[in-house]
PDB file of C-alpha atoms in Angstrom:
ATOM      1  CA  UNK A   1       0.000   0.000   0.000  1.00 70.00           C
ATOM      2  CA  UNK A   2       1.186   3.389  -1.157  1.00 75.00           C
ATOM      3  CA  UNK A   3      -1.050   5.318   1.054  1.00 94.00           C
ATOM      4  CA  UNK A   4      -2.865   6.815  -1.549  1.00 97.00           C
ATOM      5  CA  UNK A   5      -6.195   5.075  -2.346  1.00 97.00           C
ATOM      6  CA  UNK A   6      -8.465   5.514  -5.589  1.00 97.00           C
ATOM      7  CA  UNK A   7     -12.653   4.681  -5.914  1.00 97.00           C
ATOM      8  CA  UNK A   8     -13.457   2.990  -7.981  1.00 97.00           C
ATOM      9  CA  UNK A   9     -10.852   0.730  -9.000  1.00 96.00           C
ATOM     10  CA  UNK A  10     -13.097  -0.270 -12.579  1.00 97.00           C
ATOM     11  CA  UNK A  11     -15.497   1.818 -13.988  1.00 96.00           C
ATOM     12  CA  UNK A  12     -17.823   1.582 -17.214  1.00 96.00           C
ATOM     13  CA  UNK A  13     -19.996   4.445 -18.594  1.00 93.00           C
ATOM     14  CA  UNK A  14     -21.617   5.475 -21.892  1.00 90.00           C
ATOM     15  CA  UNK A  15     -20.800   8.602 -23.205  1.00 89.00           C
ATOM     16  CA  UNK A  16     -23.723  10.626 -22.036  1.00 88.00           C
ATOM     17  CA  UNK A  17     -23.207   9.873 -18.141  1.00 89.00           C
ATOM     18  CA  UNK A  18     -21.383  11.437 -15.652  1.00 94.00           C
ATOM     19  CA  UNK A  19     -19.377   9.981 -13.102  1.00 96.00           C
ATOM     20  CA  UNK A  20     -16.851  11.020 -10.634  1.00 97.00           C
ATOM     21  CA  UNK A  21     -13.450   9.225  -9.572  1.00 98.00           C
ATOM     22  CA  UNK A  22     -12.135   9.426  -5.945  1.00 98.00           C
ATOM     23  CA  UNK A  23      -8.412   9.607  -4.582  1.00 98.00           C
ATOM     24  CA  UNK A  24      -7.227  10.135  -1.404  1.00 98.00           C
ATOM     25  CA  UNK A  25      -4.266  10.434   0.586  1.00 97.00           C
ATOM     26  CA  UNK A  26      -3.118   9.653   3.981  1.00 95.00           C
ATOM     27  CA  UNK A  27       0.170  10.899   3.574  1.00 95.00           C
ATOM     28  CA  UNK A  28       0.019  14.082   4.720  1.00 94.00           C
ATOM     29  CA  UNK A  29       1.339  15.480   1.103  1.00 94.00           C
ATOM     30  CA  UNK A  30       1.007  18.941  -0.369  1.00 91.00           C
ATOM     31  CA  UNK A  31       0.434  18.448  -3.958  1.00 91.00           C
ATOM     32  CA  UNK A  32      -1.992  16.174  -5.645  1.00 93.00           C
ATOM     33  CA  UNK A  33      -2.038  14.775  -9.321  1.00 93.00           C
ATOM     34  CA  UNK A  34      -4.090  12.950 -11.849  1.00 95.00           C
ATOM     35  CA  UNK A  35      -2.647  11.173 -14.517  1.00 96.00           C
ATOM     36  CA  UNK A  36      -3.712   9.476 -17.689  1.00 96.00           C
ATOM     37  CA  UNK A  37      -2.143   5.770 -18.922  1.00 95.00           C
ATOM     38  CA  UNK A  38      -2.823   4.443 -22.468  1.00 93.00           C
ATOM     39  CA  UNK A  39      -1.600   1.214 -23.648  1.00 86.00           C
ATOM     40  CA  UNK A  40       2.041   2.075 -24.764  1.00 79.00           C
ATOM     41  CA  UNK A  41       2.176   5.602 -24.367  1.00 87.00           C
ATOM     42  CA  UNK A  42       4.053   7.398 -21.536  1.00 89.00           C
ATOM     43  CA  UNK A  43       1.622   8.575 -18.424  1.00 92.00           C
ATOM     44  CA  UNK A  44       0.337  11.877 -19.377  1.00 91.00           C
ATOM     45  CA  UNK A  45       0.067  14.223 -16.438  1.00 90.00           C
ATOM     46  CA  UNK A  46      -3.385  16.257 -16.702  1.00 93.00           C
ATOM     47  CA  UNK A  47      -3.688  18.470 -13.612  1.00 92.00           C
ATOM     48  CA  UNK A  48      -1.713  19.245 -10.205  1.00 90.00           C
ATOM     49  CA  UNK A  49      -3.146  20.676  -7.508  1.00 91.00           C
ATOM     50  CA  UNK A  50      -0.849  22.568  -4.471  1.00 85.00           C
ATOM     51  CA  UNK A  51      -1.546  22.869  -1.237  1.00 80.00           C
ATOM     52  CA  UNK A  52      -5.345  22.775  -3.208  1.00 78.00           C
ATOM     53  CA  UNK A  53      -4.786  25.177  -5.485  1.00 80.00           C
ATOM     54  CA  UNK A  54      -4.706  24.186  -9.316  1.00 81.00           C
ATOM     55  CA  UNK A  55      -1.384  24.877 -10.706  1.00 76.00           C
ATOM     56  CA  UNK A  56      -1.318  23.030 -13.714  1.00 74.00           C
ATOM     57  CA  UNK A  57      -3.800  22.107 -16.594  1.00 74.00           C
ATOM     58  CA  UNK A  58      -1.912  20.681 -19.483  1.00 74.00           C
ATOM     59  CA  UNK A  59      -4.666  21.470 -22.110  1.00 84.00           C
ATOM     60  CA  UNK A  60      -7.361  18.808 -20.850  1.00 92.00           C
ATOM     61  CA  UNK A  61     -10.714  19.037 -22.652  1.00 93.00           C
ATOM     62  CA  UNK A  62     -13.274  20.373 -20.722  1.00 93.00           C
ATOM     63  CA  UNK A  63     -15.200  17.422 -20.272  1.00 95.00           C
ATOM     64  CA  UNK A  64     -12.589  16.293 -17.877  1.00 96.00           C
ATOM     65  CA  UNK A  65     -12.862  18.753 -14.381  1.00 95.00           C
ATOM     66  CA  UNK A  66     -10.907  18.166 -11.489  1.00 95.00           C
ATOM     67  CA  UNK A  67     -11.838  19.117  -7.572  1.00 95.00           C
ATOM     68  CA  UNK A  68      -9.806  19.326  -4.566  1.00 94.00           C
ATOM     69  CA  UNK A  69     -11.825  20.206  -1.416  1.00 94.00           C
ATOM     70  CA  UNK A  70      -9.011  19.573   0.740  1.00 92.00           C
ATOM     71  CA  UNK A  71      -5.289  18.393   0.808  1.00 90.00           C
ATOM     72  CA  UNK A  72      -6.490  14.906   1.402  1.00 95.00           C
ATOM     73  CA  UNK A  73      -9.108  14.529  -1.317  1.00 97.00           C
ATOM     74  CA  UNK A  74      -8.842  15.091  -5.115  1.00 97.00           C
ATOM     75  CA  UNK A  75     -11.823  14.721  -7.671  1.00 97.00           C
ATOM     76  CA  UNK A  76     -11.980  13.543 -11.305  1.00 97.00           C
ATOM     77  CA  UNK A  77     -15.768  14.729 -12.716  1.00 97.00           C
ATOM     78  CA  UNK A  78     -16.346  12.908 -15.748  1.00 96.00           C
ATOM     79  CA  UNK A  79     -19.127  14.163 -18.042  1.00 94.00           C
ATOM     80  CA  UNK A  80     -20.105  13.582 -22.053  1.00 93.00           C
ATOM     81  CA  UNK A  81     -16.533  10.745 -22.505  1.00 94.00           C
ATOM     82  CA  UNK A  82     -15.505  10.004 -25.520  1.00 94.00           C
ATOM     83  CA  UNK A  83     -14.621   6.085 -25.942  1.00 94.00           C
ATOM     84  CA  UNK A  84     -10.846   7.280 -26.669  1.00 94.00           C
ATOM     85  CA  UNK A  85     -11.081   8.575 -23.174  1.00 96.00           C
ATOM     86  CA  UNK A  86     -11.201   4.847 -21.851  1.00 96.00           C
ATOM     87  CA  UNK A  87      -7.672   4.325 -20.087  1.00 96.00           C
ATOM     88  CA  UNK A  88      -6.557   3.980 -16.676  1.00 96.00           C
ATOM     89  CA  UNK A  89      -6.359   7.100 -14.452  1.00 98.00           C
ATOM     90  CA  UNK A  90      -3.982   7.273 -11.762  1.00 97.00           C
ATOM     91  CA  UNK A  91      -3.904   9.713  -8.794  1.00 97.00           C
ATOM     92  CA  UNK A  92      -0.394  10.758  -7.426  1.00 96.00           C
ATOM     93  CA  UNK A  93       0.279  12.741  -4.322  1.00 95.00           C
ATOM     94  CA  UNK A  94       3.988  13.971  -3.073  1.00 92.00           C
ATOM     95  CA  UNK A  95       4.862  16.426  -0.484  1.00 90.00           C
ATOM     96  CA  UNK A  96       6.307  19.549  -2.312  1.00 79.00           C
ATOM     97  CA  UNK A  97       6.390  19.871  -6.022  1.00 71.00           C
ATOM     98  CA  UNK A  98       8.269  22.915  -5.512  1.00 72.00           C
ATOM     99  CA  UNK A  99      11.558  20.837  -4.482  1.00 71.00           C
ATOM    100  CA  UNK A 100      13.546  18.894  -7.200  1.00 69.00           C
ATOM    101  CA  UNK A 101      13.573  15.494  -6.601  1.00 74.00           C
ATOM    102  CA  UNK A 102      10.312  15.120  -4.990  1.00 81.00           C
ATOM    103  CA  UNK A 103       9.119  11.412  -5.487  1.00 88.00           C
ATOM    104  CA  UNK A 104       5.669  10.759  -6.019  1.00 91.00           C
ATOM    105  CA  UNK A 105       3.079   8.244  -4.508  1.00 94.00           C
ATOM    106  CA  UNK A 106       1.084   6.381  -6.921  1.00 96.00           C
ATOM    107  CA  UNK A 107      -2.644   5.232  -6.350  1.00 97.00           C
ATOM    108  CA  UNK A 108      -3.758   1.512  -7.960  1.00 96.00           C
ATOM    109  CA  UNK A 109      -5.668   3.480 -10.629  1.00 97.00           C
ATOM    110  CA  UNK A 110      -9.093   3.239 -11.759  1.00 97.00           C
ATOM    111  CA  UNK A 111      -9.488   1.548 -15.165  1.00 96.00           C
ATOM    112  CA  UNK A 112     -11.865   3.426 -17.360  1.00 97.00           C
ATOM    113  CA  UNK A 113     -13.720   1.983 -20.386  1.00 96.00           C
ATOM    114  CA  UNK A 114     -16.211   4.423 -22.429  1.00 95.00           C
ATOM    115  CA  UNK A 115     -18.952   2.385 -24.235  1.00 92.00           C
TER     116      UNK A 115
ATOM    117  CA  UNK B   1       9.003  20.350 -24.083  1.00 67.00           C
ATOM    118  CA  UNK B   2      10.899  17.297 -23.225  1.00 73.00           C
ATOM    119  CA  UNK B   3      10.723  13.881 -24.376  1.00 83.00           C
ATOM    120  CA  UNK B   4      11.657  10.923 -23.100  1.00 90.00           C
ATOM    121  CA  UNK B   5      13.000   7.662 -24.819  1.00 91.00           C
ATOM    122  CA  UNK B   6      12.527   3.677 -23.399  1.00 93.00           C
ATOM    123  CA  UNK B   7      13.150   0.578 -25.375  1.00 84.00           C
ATOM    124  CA  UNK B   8       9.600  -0.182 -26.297  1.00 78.00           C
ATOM    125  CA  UNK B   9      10.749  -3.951 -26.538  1.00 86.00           C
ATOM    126  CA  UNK B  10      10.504  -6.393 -24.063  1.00 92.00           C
ATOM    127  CA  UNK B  11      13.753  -7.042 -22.533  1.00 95.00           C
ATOM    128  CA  UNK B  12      13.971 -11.137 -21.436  1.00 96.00           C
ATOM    129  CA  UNK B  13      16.931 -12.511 -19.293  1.00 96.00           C
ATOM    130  CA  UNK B  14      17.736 -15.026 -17.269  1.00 97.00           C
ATOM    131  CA  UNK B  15      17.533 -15.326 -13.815  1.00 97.00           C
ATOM    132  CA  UNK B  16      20.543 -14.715 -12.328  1.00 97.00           C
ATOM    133  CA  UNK B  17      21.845 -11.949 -14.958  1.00 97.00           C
ATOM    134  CA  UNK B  18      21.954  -8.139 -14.965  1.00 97.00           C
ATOM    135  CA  UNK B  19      19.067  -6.329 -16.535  1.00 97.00           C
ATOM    136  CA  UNK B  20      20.251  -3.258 -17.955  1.00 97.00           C
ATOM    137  CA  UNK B  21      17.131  -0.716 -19.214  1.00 97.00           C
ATOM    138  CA  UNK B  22      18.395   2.863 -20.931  1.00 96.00           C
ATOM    139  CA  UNK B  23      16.493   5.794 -20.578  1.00 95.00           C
ATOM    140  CA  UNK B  24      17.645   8.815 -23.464  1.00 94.00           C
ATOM    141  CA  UNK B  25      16.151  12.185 -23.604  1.00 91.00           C
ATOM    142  CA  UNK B  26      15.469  15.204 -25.320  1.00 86.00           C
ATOM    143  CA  UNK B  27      15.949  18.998 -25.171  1.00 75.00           C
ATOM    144  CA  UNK B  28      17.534  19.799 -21.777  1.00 69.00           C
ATOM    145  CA  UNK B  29      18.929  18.130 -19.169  1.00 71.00           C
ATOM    146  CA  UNK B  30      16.972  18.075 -15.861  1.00 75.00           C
ATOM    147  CA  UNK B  31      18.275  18.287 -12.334  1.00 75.00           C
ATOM    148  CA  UNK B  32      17.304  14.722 -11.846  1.00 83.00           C
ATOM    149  CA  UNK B  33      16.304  12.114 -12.700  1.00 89.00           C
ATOM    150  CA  UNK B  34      13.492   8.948 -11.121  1.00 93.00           C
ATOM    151  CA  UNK B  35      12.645   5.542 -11.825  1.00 96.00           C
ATOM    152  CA  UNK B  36       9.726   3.931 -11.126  1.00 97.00           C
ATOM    153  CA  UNK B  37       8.272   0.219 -11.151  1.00 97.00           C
ATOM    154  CA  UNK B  38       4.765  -0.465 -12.410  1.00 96.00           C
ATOM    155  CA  UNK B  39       2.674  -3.996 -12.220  1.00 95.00           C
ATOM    156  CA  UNK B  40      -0.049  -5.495 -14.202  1.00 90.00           C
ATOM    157  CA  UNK B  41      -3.190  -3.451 -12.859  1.00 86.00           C
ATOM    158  CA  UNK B  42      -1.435  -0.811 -10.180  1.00 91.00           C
ATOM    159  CA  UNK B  43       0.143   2.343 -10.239  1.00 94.00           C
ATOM    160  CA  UNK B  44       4.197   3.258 -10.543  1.00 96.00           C
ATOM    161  CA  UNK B  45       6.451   2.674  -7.196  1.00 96.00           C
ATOM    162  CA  UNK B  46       8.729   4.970  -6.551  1.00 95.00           C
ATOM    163  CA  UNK B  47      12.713   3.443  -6.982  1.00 96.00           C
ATOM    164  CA  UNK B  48      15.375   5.818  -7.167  1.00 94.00           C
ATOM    165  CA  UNK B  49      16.184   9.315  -7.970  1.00 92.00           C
ATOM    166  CA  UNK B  50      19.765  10.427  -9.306  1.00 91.00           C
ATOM    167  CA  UNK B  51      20.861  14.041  -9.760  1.00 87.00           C
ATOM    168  CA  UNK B  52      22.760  16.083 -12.234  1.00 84.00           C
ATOM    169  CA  UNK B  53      25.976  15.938 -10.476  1.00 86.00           C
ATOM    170  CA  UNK B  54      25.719  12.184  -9.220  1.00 89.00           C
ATOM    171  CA  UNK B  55      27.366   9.878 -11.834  1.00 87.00           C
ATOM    172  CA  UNK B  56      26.144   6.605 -10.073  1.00 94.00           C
ATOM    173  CA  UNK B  57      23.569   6.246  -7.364  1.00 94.00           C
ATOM    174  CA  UNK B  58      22.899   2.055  -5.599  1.00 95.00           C
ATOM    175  CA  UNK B  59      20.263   0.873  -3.618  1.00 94.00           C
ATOM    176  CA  UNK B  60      20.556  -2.961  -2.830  1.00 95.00           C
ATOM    177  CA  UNK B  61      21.010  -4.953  -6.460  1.00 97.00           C
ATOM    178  CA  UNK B  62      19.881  -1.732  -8.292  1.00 97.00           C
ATOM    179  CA  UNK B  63      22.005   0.540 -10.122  1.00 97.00           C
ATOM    180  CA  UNK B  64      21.600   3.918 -12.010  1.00 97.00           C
ATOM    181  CA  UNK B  65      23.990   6.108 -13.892  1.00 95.00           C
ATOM    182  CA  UNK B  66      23.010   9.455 -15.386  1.00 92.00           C
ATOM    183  CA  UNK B  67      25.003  10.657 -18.011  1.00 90.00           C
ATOM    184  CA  UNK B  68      24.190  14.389 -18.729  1.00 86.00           C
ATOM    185  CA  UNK B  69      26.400  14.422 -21.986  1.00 88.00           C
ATOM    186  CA  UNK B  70      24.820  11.400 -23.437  1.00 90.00           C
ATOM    187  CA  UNK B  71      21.103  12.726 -21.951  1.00 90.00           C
ATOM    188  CA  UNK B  72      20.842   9.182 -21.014  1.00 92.00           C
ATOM    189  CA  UNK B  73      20.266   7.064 -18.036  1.00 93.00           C
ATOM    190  CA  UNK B  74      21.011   3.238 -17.081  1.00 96.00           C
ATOM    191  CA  UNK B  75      18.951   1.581 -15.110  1.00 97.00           C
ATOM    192  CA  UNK B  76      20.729  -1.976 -13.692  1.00 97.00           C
ATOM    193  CA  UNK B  77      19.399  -5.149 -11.942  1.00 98.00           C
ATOM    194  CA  UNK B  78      22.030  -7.669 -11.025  1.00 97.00           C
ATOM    195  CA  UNK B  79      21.007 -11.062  -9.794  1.00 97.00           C
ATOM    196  CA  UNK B  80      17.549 -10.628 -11.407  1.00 97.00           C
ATOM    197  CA  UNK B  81      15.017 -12.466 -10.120  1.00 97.00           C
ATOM    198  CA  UNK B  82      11.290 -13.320 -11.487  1.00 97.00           C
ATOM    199  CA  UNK B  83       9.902 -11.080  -8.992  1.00 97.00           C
ATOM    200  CA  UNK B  84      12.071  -7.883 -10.758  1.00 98.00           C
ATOM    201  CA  UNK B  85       9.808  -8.922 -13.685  1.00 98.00           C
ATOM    202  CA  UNK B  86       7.650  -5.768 -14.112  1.00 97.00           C
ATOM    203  CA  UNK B  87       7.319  -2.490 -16.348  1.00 96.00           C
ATOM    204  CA  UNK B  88       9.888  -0.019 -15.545  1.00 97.00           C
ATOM    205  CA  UNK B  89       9.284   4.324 -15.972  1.00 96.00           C
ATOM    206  CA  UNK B  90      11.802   6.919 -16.014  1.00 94.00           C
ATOM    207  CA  UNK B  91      11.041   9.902 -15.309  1.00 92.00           C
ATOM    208  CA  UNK B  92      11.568  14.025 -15.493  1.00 87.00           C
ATOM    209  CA  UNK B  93      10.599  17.231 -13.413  1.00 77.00           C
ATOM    210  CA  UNK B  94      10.326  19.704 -15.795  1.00 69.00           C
ATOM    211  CA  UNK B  95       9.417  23.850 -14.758  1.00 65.00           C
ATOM    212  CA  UNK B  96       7.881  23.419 -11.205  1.00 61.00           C
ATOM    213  CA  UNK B  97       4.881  20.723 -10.721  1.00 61.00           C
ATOM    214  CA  UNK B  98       5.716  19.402 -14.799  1.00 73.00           C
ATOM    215  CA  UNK B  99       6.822  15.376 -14.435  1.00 80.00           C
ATOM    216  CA  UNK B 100       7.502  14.012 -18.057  1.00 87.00           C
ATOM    217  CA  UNK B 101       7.503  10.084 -18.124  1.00 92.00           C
ATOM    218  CA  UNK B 102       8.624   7.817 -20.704  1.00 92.00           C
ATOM    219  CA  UNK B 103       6.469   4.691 -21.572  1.00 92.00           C
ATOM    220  CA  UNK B 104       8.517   2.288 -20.061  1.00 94.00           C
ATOM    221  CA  UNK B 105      10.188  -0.940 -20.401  1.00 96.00           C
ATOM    222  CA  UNK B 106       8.712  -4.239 -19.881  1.00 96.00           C
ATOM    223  CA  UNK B 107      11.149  -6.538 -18.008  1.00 97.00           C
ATOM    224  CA  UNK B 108      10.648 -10.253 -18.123  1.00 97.00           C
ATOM    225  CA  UNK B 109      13.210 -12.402 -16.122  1.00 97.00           C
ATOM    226  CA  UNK B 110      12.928 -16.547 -16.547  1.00 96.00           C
ATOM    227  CA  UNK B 111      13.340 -18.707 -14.122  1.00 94.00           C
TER     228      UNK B 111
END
């Protein structure tokens, strides 16, 4: 266990629902990420949140929309997918993205598949 | 921005031999540098981390060299076992909060 835990772990939708993915930490970390993973591609970082404030937003489509009530928690609201979408999504927390060298904790991921 | 290189192969040894996976990349040369290990169905572990002005860096039967000239990186396992068999990441910080990862390398060691 990495100490970072992610709901659910599989999850199926058609392309007109909504759904939300869960990650939390019990780390005490500052910064919180999500991540996509396609087959053979590298991970593709898609938003970091400090100390929960959004810092980063590499050019995700809107249909993607992240929330972080709190340091511990970090939200992944899914609306209107698109079946390229389906992949697995993988939360990340470390403790200050502001220092080089900071390692990152990995969650199990929750597999996505967009019918 | 920067890109980063693995063997898309599978790499296959023995048990018992070194594993050596390389790691090249693009456009600048970061501070650092990570490895991770990822399993069928979970996310990356954390390994190592070598900077810049470190040449070599060990932990148990793992090795990494980072060689800022080449923009490359070596990633070692000696005595490989089946367990080391996994998919390994390297990975960048970019500008602050950026991580770059390559797609890693698939590692299959036989009993």
């Amino acid at each position: 266990e990495t100490g970072v835990t992610q709901t659910p772990r599989h999850l199926v939708m058609g392309m007109t629902n909504k759904k939300s993915l869960k990650c939390e930490q019990h780390l005490g970390h500052n910064a919180m990420y999500w991540y996509k993973q396609s087959a053979k591609k590298p991970l593709e970082l898609m938003f970091v949140y400090s100390l929960e404030e959004r810092v980063e937003n590499n050019s995700v489509p809107s249909r993607f929309s992240p929330e972080c009530p709190n340091s511990s928690h970090l939200f992944l609201h899914l609306h209107t997918l698109q079946p390229e979408d389906s992949a697995l999504y993988l939360c990340a927390s470390s403790q200050d993205p502001t220092s080089k060298g900071d390692e990152q904790y990995f969650g199990p991921g929750t597999r996505l598949t967009v019918t | 921005s920067q890109k980063i290189e693995q063997n898309s192969e599978a790499l296959n040894i023995q048990e018992g031999k070194t594993a050596t996976l390389t790691c090249n990349y693009t456009n600048y040369s970061p501070a650092y540098l990570q490895w991770y290990r990822q399993d069928p169905g979970r996310g990356p572990v954390f390994l190592l981390l070598i900077r810049e002005n470190e040449k070599e860096k060990r932990k148990e039967r793992l090795k990494v060299t980072f060689d800022t000239t080449l923009k490359q990186s070596l990633f070692h396992i000696t005595a490989s076992q089946p367990a080391d068999s996994a998919t390994y990441l390297c990975a960048l910080q970019g500008v602050l909060n950026k991580f770059y990862f390559g797609s890693g390398t698939k590692l299959n060691v036989k009993p």
